Amino acid sequence: MSVAGTYNTTVKSPMGDQSGTLTVTDNGDGTFSGNMAGAMGAMDVEDGKIDGNTITWKMQMTVPMPMTLDCEATIDGDTLTGNVNAGAFGAMPVSGTRA
């Protein structure tokens, strides 16, 4: 099954649960593009890679402070689980389901 799709996600952040929508577009060459949109705006996927059913990517957060987020998630059927690493703030669990 392809990892491509739209996922309704929740990131467990220090500021409380952050709901969003992660869009994954498989580029067909082991990479993906997309974005994550939520209450704090949208961030584009950078350096998106697909390895089996695991995806890794980076995002540039600007609100509430500029920071690079390093993300990794495993997709099992319609379920996404992983972590968003926010530098000094540590790893925040992310979970989601395919919309």
PDB file of N, CA and C in Angstrom:
ATOM      1  N   MET A   1       0.850  -1.188   0.000  1.00  0.00           N
ATOM      2  CA  MET A   1       0.000   0.000   0.000  1.00  0.00           C
ATOM      3  C   MET A   1       0.890   1.244   0.000  1.00  0.00           C
ATOM      4  N   SER A   2       0.484   2.210  -0.755  1.00  0.00           N
ATOM      5  CA  SER A   2       1.235   3.463  -0.863  1.00  0.00           C
ATOM      6  C   SER A   2       1.128   4.277   0.419  1.00  0.00           C
ATOM      7  N   VAL A   3       2.191   5.024   0.714  1.00  0.00           N
ATOM      8  CA  VAL A   3       2.158   5.929   1.872  1.00  0.00           C
ATOM      9  C   VAL A   3       1.445   7.233   1.512  1.00  0.00           C
ATOM     10  N   ALA A   4       1.210   7.437   0.203  1.00  0.00           N
ATOM     11  CA  ALA A   4       0.579   8.683  -0.241  1.00  0.00           C
ATOM     12  C   ALA A   4      -0.822   8.822   0.337  1.00  0.00           C
ATOM     13  N   GLY A   5      -1.191  10.062   0.623  1.00  0.00           N
ATOM     14  CA  GLY A   5      -2.527  10.332   1.125  1.00  0.00           C
ATOM     15  C   GLY A   5      -2.556  11.558   1.998  1.00  0.00           C
ATOM     16  N   THR A   6      -3.716  11.789   2.560  1.00  0.00           N
ATOM     17  CA  THR A   6      -3.922  12.890   3.498  1.00  0.00           C
ATOM     18  C   THR A   6      -4.247  12.290   4.852  1.00  0.00           C
ATOM     19  N   TYR A   7      -3.541  12.748   5.871  1.00  0.00           N
ATOM     20  CA  TYR A   7      -3.686  12.198   7.216  1.00  0.00           C
ATOM     21  C   TYR A   7      -4.125  13.293   8.185  1.00  0.00           C
ATOM     22  N   ASN A   8      -5.136  12.983   8.991  1.00  0.00           N
ATOM     23  CA  ASN A   8      -5.543  13.882  10.076  1.00  0.00           C
ATOM     24  C   ASN A   8      -4.648  13.536  11.264  1.00  0.00           C
ATOM     25  N   THR A   9      -3.809  14.495  11.667  1.00  0.00           N
ATOM     26  CA  THR A   9      -2.773  14.217  12.659  1.00  0.00           C
ATOM     27  C   THR A   9      -2.976  15.001  13.958  1.00  0.00           C
ATOM     28  N   THR A  10      -2.345  14.483  15.011  1.00  0.00           N
ATOM     29  CA  THR A  10      -2.261  15.172  16.295  1.00  0.00           C
ATOM     30  C   THR A  10      -0.828  15.066  16.787  1.00  0.00           C
ATOM     31  N   VAL A  11      -0.212  16.213  17.062  1.00  0.00           N
ATOM     32  CA  VAL A  11       1.123  16.259  17.647  1.00  0.00           C
ATOM     33  C   VAL A  11       0.961  16.620  19.118  1.00  0.00           C
ATOM     34  N   LYS A  12       1.535  15.785  20.002  1.00  0.00           N
ATOM     35  CA  LYS A  12       1.492  16.050  21.448  1.00  0.00           C
ATOM     36  C   LYS A  12       2.624  17.010  21.778  1.00  0.00           C
ATOM     37  N   SER A  13       2.340  18.318  21.778  1.00  0.00           N
ATOM     38  CA  SER A  13       3.377  19.327  21.991  1.00  0.00           C
ATOM     39  C   SER A  13       3.326  19.876  23.417  1.00  0.00           C
ATOM     40  N   PRO A  14       4.393  20.581  23.828  1.00  0.00           N
ATOM     41  CA  PRO A  14       4.371  21.211  25.161  1.00  0.00           C
ATOM     42  C   PRO A  14       3.242  22.236  25.299  1.00  0.00           C
ATOM     43  N   MET A  15       2.732  22.733  24.165  1.00  0.00           N
ATOM     44  CA  MET A  15       1.636  23.707  24.196  1.00  0.00           C
ATOM     45  C   MET A  15       0.277  23.018  24.060  1.00  0.00           C
ATOM     46  N   GLY A  16       0.237  21.705  24.258  1.00  0.00           N
ATOM     47  CA  GLY A  16      -1.008  20.955  24.136  1.00  0.00           C
ATOM     48  C   GLY A  16      -1.091  20.270  22.781  1.00  0.00           C
ATOM     49  N   ASP A  17      -2.150  19.510  22.596  1.00  0.00           N
ATOM     50  CA  ASP A  17      -2.333  18.779  21.348  1.00  0.00           C
ATOM     51  C   ASP A  17      -2.522  19.743  20.184  1.00  0.00           C
ATOM     52  N   GLN A  18      -1.742  19.525  19.102  1.00  0.00           N
ATOM     53  CA  GLN A  18      -1.836  20.348  17.897  1.00  0.00           C
ATOM     54  C   GLN A  18      -2.388  19.479  16.773  1.00  0.00           C
ATOM     55  N   SER A  19      -3.605  19.794  16.336  1.00  0.00           N
ATOM     56  CA  SER A  19      -4.230  19.042  15.249  1.00  0.00           C
ATOM     57  C   SER A  19      -3.825  19.643  13.918  1.00  0.00           C
ATOM     58  N   GLY A  20      -3.685  18.775  12.925  1.00  0.00           N
ATOM     59  CA  GLY A  20      -3.313  19.252  11.607  1.00  0.00           C
ATOM     60  C   GLY A  20      -3.629  18.228  10.541  1.00  0.00           C
ATOM     61  N   THR A  21      -3.298  18.583   9.314  1.00  0.00           N
ATOM     62  CA  THR A  21      -3.489  17.703   8.174  1.00  0.00           C
ATOM     63  C   THR A  21      -2.160  17.579   7.445  1.00  0.00           C
ATOM     64  N   LEU A  22      -1.647  16.342   7.345  1.00  0.00           N
ATOM     65  CA  LEU A  22      -0.405  16.070   6.630  1.00  0.00           C
ATOM     66  C   LEU A  22      -0.760  15.487   5.270  1.00  0.00           C
ATOM     67  N   THR A  23      -0.284  16.142   4.215  1.00  0.00           N
ATOM     68  CA  THR A  23      -0.479  15.651   2.861  1.00  0.00           C
ATOM     69  C   THR A  23       0.833  15.059   2.366  1.00  0.00           C
ATOM     70  N   VAL A  24       0.780  13.798   1.913  1.00  0.00           N
ATOM     71  CA  VAL A  24       1.953  13.085   1.414  1.00  0.00           C
ATOM     72  C   VAL A  24       1.716  12.755  -0.057  1.00  0.00           C
ATOM     73  N   THR A  25       2.563  13.300  -0.937  1.00  0.00           N
ATOM     74  CA  THR A  25       2.496  13.020  -2.368  1.00  0.00           C
ATOM     75  C   THR A  25       3.752  12.256  -2.765  1.00  0.00           C
ATOM     76  N   ASP A  26       3.575  10.985  -3.151  1.00  0.00           N
ATOM     77  CA  ASP A  26       4.694  10.128  -3.538  1.00  0.00           C
ATOM     78  C   ASP A  26       5.210  10.580  -4.900  1.00  0.00           C
ATOM     79  N   ASN A  27       6.484  10.967  -4.957  1.00  0.00           N
ATOM     80  CA  ASN A  27       7.076  11.429  -6.214  1.00  0.00           C
ATOM     81  C   ASN A  27       7.539  10.277  -7.104  1.00  0.00           C
ATOM     82  N   GLY A  28       7.421   9.017  -6.619  1.00  0.00           N
ATOM     83  CA  GLY A  28       7.746   7.855  -7.418  1.00  0.00           C
ATOM     84  C   GLY A  28       9.220   7.508  -7.479  1.00  0.00           C
ATOM     85  N   ASP A  29      10.062   8.226  -6.754  1.00  0.00           N
ATOM     86  CA  ASP A  29      11.509   7.982  -6.807  1.00  0.00           C
ATOM     87  C   ASP A  29      12.117   7.848  -5.409  1.00  0.00           C
ATOM     88  N   GLY A  30      11.300   7.426  -4.438  1.00  0.00           N
ATOM     89  CA  GLY A  30      11.782   7.299  -3.064  1.00  0.00           C
ATOM     90  C   GLY A  30      11.701   8.592  -2.277  1.00  0.00           C
ATOM     91  N   THR A  31      11.104   9.622  -2.891  1.00  0.00           N
ATOM     92  CA  THR A  31      10.925  10.896  -2.195  1.00  0.00           C
ATOM     93  C   THR A  31       9.440  11.248  -2.186  1.00  0.00           C
ATOM     94  N   PHE A  32       9.084  12.184  -1.313  1.00  0.00           N
ATOM     95  CA  PHE A  32       7.717  12.691  -1.314  1.00  0.00           C
ATOM     96  C   PHE A  32       7.717  14.183  -1.060  1.00  0.00           C
ATOM     97  N   SER A  33       6.634  14.804  -1.458  1.00  0.00           N
ATOM     98  CA  SER A  33       6.427  16.221  -1.186  1.00  0.00           C
ATOM     99  C   SER A  33       5.077  16.343  -0.498  1.00  0.00           C
ATOM    100  N   GLY A  34       4.778  17.539  -0.004  1.00  0.00           N
ATOM    101  CA  GLY A  34       3.506  17.765   0.670  1.00  0.00           C
ATOM    102  C   GLY A  34       3.625  18.897   1.665  1.00  0.00           C
ATOM    103  N   ASN A  35       2.661  18.926   2.585  1.00  0.00           N
ATOM    104  CA  ASN A  35       2.709  19.934   3.631  1.00  0.00           C
ATOM    105  C   ASN A  35       1.910  19.485   4.837  1.00  0.00           C
ATOM    106  N   MET A  36       2.102  20.223   5.934  1.00  0.00           N
ATOM    107  CA  MET A  36       1.296  20.019   7.140  1.00  0.00           C
ATOM    108  C   MET A  36       0.628  21.342   7.450  1.00  0.00           C
ATOM    109  N   ALA A  37      -0.692  21.317   7.522  1.00  0.00           N
ATOM    110  CA  ALA A  37      -1.464  22.521   7.796  1.00  0.00           C
ATOM    111  C   ALA A  37      -2.206  22.350   9.116  1.00  0.00           C
ATOM    112  N   GLY A  38      -2.196  23.420   9.917  1.00  0.00           N
ATOM    113  CA  GLY A  38      -2.878  23.383  11.202  1.00  0.00           C
ATOM    114  C   GLY A  38      -3.222  24.778  11.659  1.00  0.00           C
ATOM    115  N   ALA A  39      -3.579  24.898  12.928  1.00  0.00           N
ATOM    116  CA  ALA A  39      -4.012  26.174  13.496  1.00  0.00           C
ATOM    117  C   ALA A  39      -2.926  27.249  13.416  1.00  0.00           C
ATOM    118  N   MET A  40      -1.644  26.829  13.415  1.00  0.00           N
ATOM    119  CA  MET A  40      -0.543  27.790  13.389  1.00  0.00           C
ATOM    120  C   MET A  40      -0.040  28.046  11.973  1.00  0.00           C
ATOM    121  N   GLY A  41      -0.801  27.623  10.966  1.00  0.00           N
ATOM    122  CA  GLY A  41      -0.409  27.848   9.586  1.00  0.00           C
ATOM    123  C   GLY A  41       0.027  26.558   8.921  1.00  0.00           C
ATOM    124  N   ALA A  42       0.652  26.690   7.742  1.00  0.00           N
ATOM    125  CA  ALA A  42       1.095  25.530   6.968  1.00  0.00           C
ATOM    126  C   ALA A  42       2.607  25.547   6.826  1.00  0.00           C
ATOM    127  N   MET A  43       3.187  24.338   6.814  1.00  0.00           N
ATOM    128  CA  MET A  43       4.630  24.175   6.610  1.00  0.00           C
ATOM    129  C   MET A  43       4.818  23.172   5.490  1.00  0.00           C
ATOM    130  N   ASP A  44       5.699  23.498   4.536  1.00  0.00           N
ATOM    131  CA  ASP A  44       5.998  22.581   3.443  1.00  0.00           C
ATOM    132  C   ASP A  44       6.953  21.491   3.901  1.00  0.00           C
ATOM    133  N   VAL A  45       6.774  20.296   3.330  1.00  0.00           N
ATOM    134  CA  VAL A  45       7.706  19.188   3.549  1.00  0.00           C
ATOM    135  C   VAL A  45       9.002  19.507   2.813  1.00  0.00           C
ATOM    136  N   GLU A  46      10.123  19.316   3.490  1.00  0.00           N
ATOM    137  CA  GLU A  46      11.443  19.454   2.879  1.00  0.00           C
ATOM    138  C   GLU A  46      12.178  18.137   3.034  1.00  0.00           C
ATOM    139  N   ASP A  47      12.918  17.730   2.005  1.00  0.00           N
ATOM    140  CA  ASP A  47      13.763  16.547   2.064  1.00  0.00           C
ATOM    141  C   ASP A  47      12.954  15.304   2.440  1.00  0.00           C
ATOM    142  N   GLY A  48      11.744  15.166   1.879  1.00  0.00           N
ATOM    143  CA  GLY A  48      10.885  14.019   2.178  1.00  0.00           C
ATOM    144  C   GLY A  48      11.421  12.741   1.564  1.00  0.00           C
ATOM    145  N   LYS A  49      11.588  11.705   2.383  1.00  0.00           N
ATOM    146  CA  LYS A  49      12.100  10.419   1.905  1.00  0.00           C
ATOM    147  C   LYS A  49      11.150   9.295   2.325  1.00  0.00           C
ATOM    148  N   ILE A  50      11.038   8.290   1.436  1.00  0.00           N
ATOM    149  CA  ILE A  50      10.209   7.116   1.710  1.00  0.00           C
ATOM    150  C   ILE A  50      11.120   5.895   1.737  1.00  0.00           C
ATOM    151  N   ASP A  51      11.041   5.114   2.821  1.00  0.00           N
ATOM    152  CA  ASP A  51      11.792   3.863   2.941  1.00  0.00           C
ATOM    153  C   ASP A  51      10.800   2.800   3.393  1.00  0.00           C
ATOM    154  N   GLY A  52      10.248   2.059   2.436  1.00  0.00           N
ATOM    155  CA  GLY A  52       9.211   1.080   2.770  1.00  0.00           C
ATOM    156  C   GLY A  52       7.959   1.811   3.223  1.00  0.00           C
ATOM    157  N   ASN A  53       7.555   1.581   4.483  1.00  0.00           N
ATOM    158  CA  ASN A  53       6.381   2.279   5.008  1.00  0.00           C
ATOM    159  C   ASN A  53       6.773   3.357   6.025  1.00  0.00           C
ATOM    160  N   THR A  54       8.066   3.740   6.016  1.00  0.00           N
ATOM    161  CA  THR A  54       8.553   4.800   6.898  1.00  0.00           C
ATOM    162  C   THR A  54       8.867   6.040   6.067  1.00  0.00           C
ATOM    163  N   ILE A  55       8.406   7.183   6.553  1.00  0.00           N
ATOM    164  CA  ILE A  55       8.694   8.454   5.887  1.00  0.00           C
ATOM    165  C   ILE A  55       9.475   9.351   6.843  1.00  0.00           C
ATOM    166  N   THR A  56      10.409  10.114   6.295  1.00  0.00           N
ATOM    167  CA  THR A  56      11.161  11.098   7.080  1.00  0.00           C
ATOM    168  C   THR A  56      11.134  12.406   6.316  1.00  0.00           C
ATOM    169  N   TRP A  57      11.090  13.514   7.047  1.00  0.00           N
ATOM    170  CA  TRP A  57      11.053  14.824   6.416  1.00  0.00           C
ATOM    171  C   TRP A  57      11.409  15.905   7.420  1.00  0.00           C
ATOM    172  N   LYS A  58      11.628  17.102   6.899  1.00  0.00           N
ATOM    173  CA  LYS A  58      11.883  18.281   7.731  1.00  0.00           C
ATOM    174  C   LYS A  58      10.828  19.336   7.406  1.00  0.00           C
ATOM    175  N   MET A  59      10.576  20.215   8.373  1.00  0.00           N
ATOM    176  CA  MET A  59       9.682  21.356   8.171  1.00  0.00           C
ATOM    177  C   MET A  59      10.286  22.560   8.885  1.00  0.00           C
ATOM    178  N   GLN A  60      10.067  23.737   8.326  1.00  0.00           N
ATOM    179  CA  GLN A  60      10.550  24.975   8.934  1.00  0.00           C
ATOM    180  C   GLN A  60       9.380  25.651   9.659  1.00  0.00           C
ATOM    181  N   MET A  61       9.407  25.577  10.986  1.00  0.00           N
ATOM    182  CA  MET A  61       8.366  26.217  11.797  1.00  0.00           C
ATOM    183  C   MET A  61       8.745  27.684  11.996  1.00  0.00           C
ATOM    184  N   THR A  62       7.762  28.567  11.939  1.00  0.00           N
ATOM    185  CA  THR A  62       8.023  29.988  12.179  1.00  0.00           C
ATOM    186  C   THR A  62       7.283  30.507  13.406  1.00  0.00           C
ATOM    187  N   VAL A  63       6.164  29.852  13.786  1.00  0.00           N
ATOM    188  CA  VAL A  63       5.357  30.289  14.926  1.00  0.00           C
ATOM    189  C   VAL A  63       5.310  29.156  15.934  1.00  0.00           C
ATOM    190  N   PRO A  64       5.549  29.354  17.236  1.00  0.00           N
ATOM    191  CA  PRO A  64       5.807  30.634  17.882  1.00  0.00           C
ATOM    192  C   PRO A  64       7.258  31.097  17.785  1.00  0.00           C
ATOM    193  N   MET A  65       8.168  30.238  17.254  1.00  0.00           N
ATOM    194  CA  MET A  65       9.568  30.659  17.079  1.00  0.00           C
ATOM    195  C   MET A  65      10.143  29.880  15.904  1.00  0.00           C
ATOM    196  N   PRO A  66      11.110  30.466  15.191  1.00  0.00           N
ATOM    197  CA  PRO A  66      11.720  29.755  14.067  1.00  0.00           C
ATOM    198  C   PRO A  66      12.494  28.522  14.545  1.00  0.00           C
ATOM    199  N   MET A  67      12.258  27.392  13.877  1.00  0.00           N
ATOM    200  CA  MET A  67      12.906  26.151  14.274  1.00  0.00           C
ATOM    201  C   MET A  67      12.741  25.124  13.154  1.00  0.00           C
ATOM    202  N   THR A  68      13.760  24.290  12.950  1.00  0.00           N
ATOM    203  CA  THR A  68      13.639  23.172  12.008  1.00  0.00           C
ATOM    204  C   THR A  68      13.114  21.961  12.766  1.00  0.00           C
ATOM    205  N   LEU A  69      12.051  21.365  12.248  1.00  0.00           N
ATOM    206  CA  LEU A  69      11.475  20.162  12.837  1.00  0.00           C
ATOM    207  C   LEU A  69      11.930  18.962  12.017  1.00  0.00           C
ATOM    208  N   ASP A  70      12.506  17.958  12.675  1.00  0.00           N
ATOM    209  CA  ASP A  70      12.891  16.704  12.029  1.00  0.00           C
ATOM    210  C   ASP A  70      11.822  15.673  12.359  1.00  0.00           C
ATOM    211  N   CYS A  71      11.205  15.105  11.320  1.00  0.00           N
ATOM    212  CA  CYS A  71      10.045  14.244  11.520  1.00  0.00           C
ATOM    213  C   CYS A  71      10.279  12.850  10.954  1.00  0.00           C
ATOM    214  N   GLU A  72       9.687  11.869  11.619  1.00  0.00           N
ATOM    215  CA  GLU A  72       9.717  10.491  11.146  1.00  0.00           C
ATOM    216  C   GLU A  72       8.400   9.837  11.525  1.00  0.00           C
ATOM    217  N   ALA A  73       7.836   9.066  10.593  1.00  0.00           N
ATOM    218  CA  ALA A  73       6.585   8.374  10.876  1.00  0.00           C
ATOM    219  C   ALA A  73       6.550   7.059  10.111  1.00  0.00           C
ATOM    220  N   THR A  74       5.858   6.087  10.701  1.00  0.00           N
ATOM    221  CA  THR A  74       5.616   4.804  10.060  1.00  0.00           C
ATOM    222  C   THR A  74       4.125   4.723   9.764  1.00  0.00           C
ATOM    223  N   ILE A  75       3.819   4.275   8.551  1.00  0.00           N
ATOM    224  CA  ILE A  75       2.429   4.158   8.130  1.00  0.00           C
ATOM    225  C   ILE A  75       2.087   2.681   8.033  1.00  0.00           C
ATOM    226  N   ASP A  76       1.075   2.284   8.814  1.00  0.00           N
ATOM    227  CA  ASP A  76       0.621   0.900   8.852  1.00  0.00           C
ATOM    228  C   ASP A  76      -0.846   0.905   8.450  1.00  0.00           C
ATOM    229  N   GLY A  77      -1.113   0.564   7.188  1.00  0.00           N
ATOM    230  CA  GLY A  77      -2.487   0.643   6.687  1.00  0.00           C
ATOM    231  C   GLY A  77      -2.899   2.099   6.604  1.00  0.00           C
ATOM    232  N   ASP A  78      -3.888   2.484   7.405  1.00  0.00           N
ATOM    233  CA  ASP A  78      -4.369   3.870   7.419  1.00  0.00           C
ATOM    234  C   ASP A  78      -3.938   4.614   8.670  1.00  0.00           C
ATOM    235  N   THR A  79      -2.978   4.052   9.442  1.00  0.00           N
ATOM    236  CA  THR A  79      -2.544   4.645  10.702  1.00  0.00           C
ATOM    237  C   THR A  79      -1.113   5.149  10.584  1.00  0.00           C
ATOM    238  N   LEU A  80      -0.879   6.351  11.065  1.00  0.00           N
ATOM    239  CA  LEU A  80       0.443   6.978  11.057  1.00  0.00           C
ATOM    240  C   LEU A  80       0.874   7.182  12.506  1.00  0.00           C
ATOM    241  N   THR A  81       2.103   6.770  12.841  1.00  0.00           N
ATOM    242  CA  THR A  81       2.661   7.027  14.173  1.00  0.00           C
ATOM    243  C   THR A  81       4.128   7.404  14.013  1.00  0.00           C
ATOM    244  N   GLY A  82       4.585   8.304  14.854  1.00  0.00           N
ATOM    245  CA  GLY A  82       5.984   8.713  14.766  1.00  0.00           C
ATOM    246  C   GLY A  82       6.311   9.812  15.747  1.00  0.00           C
ATOM    247  N   ASN A  83       7.355  10.586  15.387  1.00  0.00           N
ATOM    248  CA  ASN A  83       7.823  11.660  16.252  1.00  0.00           C
ATOM    249  C   ASN A  83       8.197  12.887  15.433  1.00  0.00           C
ATOM    250  N   VAL A  84       7.985  14.040  16.045  1.00  0.00           N
ATOM    251  CA  VAL A  84       8.449  15.314  15.515  1.00  0.00           C
ATOM    252  C   VAL A  84       9.512  15.800  16.489  1.00  0.00           C
ATOM    253  N   ASN A  85      10.768  15.887  16.028  1.00  0.00           N
ATOM    254  CA  ASN A  85      11.858  16.304  16.901  1.00  0.00           C
ATOM    255  C   ASN A  85      12.026  17.814  16.779  1.00  0.00           C
ATOM    256  N   ALA A  86      11.824  18.501  17.895  1.00  0.00           N
ATOM    257  CA  ALA A  86      11.866  19.962  17.918  1.00  0.00           C
ATOM    258  C   ALA A  86      13.110  20.463  18.638  1.00  0.00           C
ATOM    259  N   GLY A  87      14.276  19.952  18.238  1.00  0.00           N
ATOM    260  CA  GLY A  87      15.535  20.437  18.791  1.00  0.00           C
ATOM    261  C   GLY A  87      15.603  20.340  20.299  1.00  0.00           C
ATOM    262  N   ALA A  88      15.842  21.476  20.953  1.00  0.00           N
ATOM    263  CA  ALA A  88      15.996  21.520  22.407  1.00  0.00           C
ATOM    264  C   ALA A  88      14.715  21.111  23.138  1.00  0.00           C
ATOM    265  N   PHE A  89      13.574  21.156  22.452  1.00  0.00           N
ATOM    266  CA  PHE A  89      12.306  20.793  23.086  1.00  0.00           C
ATOM    267  C   PHE A  89      12.055  19.290  23.041  1.00  0.00           C
ATOM    268  N   GLY A  90      12.934  18.548  22.348  1.00  0.00           N
ATOM    269  CA  GLY A  90      12.824  17.091  22.328  1.00  0.00           C
ATOM    270  C   GLY A  90      11.825  16.583  21.304  1.00  0.00           C
ATOM    271  N   ALA A  91      11.585  15.290  21.380  1.00  0.00           N
ATOM    272  CA  ALA A  91      10.691  14.618  20.441  1.00  0.00           C
ATOM    273  C   ALA A  91       9.254  14.667  20.952  1.00  0.00           C
ATOM    274  N   MET A  92       8.353  14.989  20.039  1.00  0.00           N
ATOM    275  CA  MET A  92       6.925  15.040  20.367  1.00  0.00           C
ATOM    276  C   MET A  92       6.228  13.957  19.548  1.00  0.00           C
ATOM    277  N   PRO A  93       5.426  13.093  20.193  1.00  0.00           N
ATOM    278  CA  PRO A  93       4.730  12.040  19.458  1.00  0.00           C
ATOM    279  C   PRO A  93       3.720  12.628  18.467  1.00  0.00           C
ATOM    280  N   VAL A  94       3.643  12.009  17.279  1.00  0.00           N
ATOM    281  CA  VAL A  94       2.622  12.372  16.299  1.00  0.00           C
ATOM    282  C   VAL A  94       1.862  11.097  15.942  1.00  0.00           C
ATOM    283  N   SER A  95       0.551  11.242  15.799  1.00  0.00           N
ATOM    284  CA  SER A  95      -0.271  10.107  15.370  1.00  0.00           C
ATOM    285  C   SER A  95      -1.319  10.641  14.404  1.00  0.00           C
ATOM    286  N   GLY A  96      -1.847   9.745  13.591  1.00  0.00           N
ATOM    287  CA  GLY A  96      -2.859  10.183  12.653  1.00  0.00           C
ATOM    288  C   GLY A  96      -3.514   9.032  11.934  1.00  0.00           C
ATOM    289  N   THR A  97      -4.582   9.360  11.223  1.00  0.00           N
ATOM    290  CA  THR A  97      -5.289   8.383  10.403  1.00  0.00           C
ATOM    291  C   THR A  97      -5.521   8.973   9.026  1.00  0.00           C
ATOM    292  N   ARG A  98      -5.496   8.086   8.028  1.00  0.00           N
ATOM    293  CA  ARG A  98      -5.722   8.505   6.644  1.00  0.00           C
ATOM    294  C   ARG A  98      -7.143   9.026   6.519  1.00  0.00           C
ATOM    295  N   ALA A  99      -7.269  10.176   5.881  1.00  0.00           N
ATOM    296  CA  ALA A  99      -8.597  10.803   5.720  1.00  0.00           C
ATOM    297  C   ALA A  99      -9.376  10.124   4.602  1.00  0.00           C
TER     298      ALA A  99
END
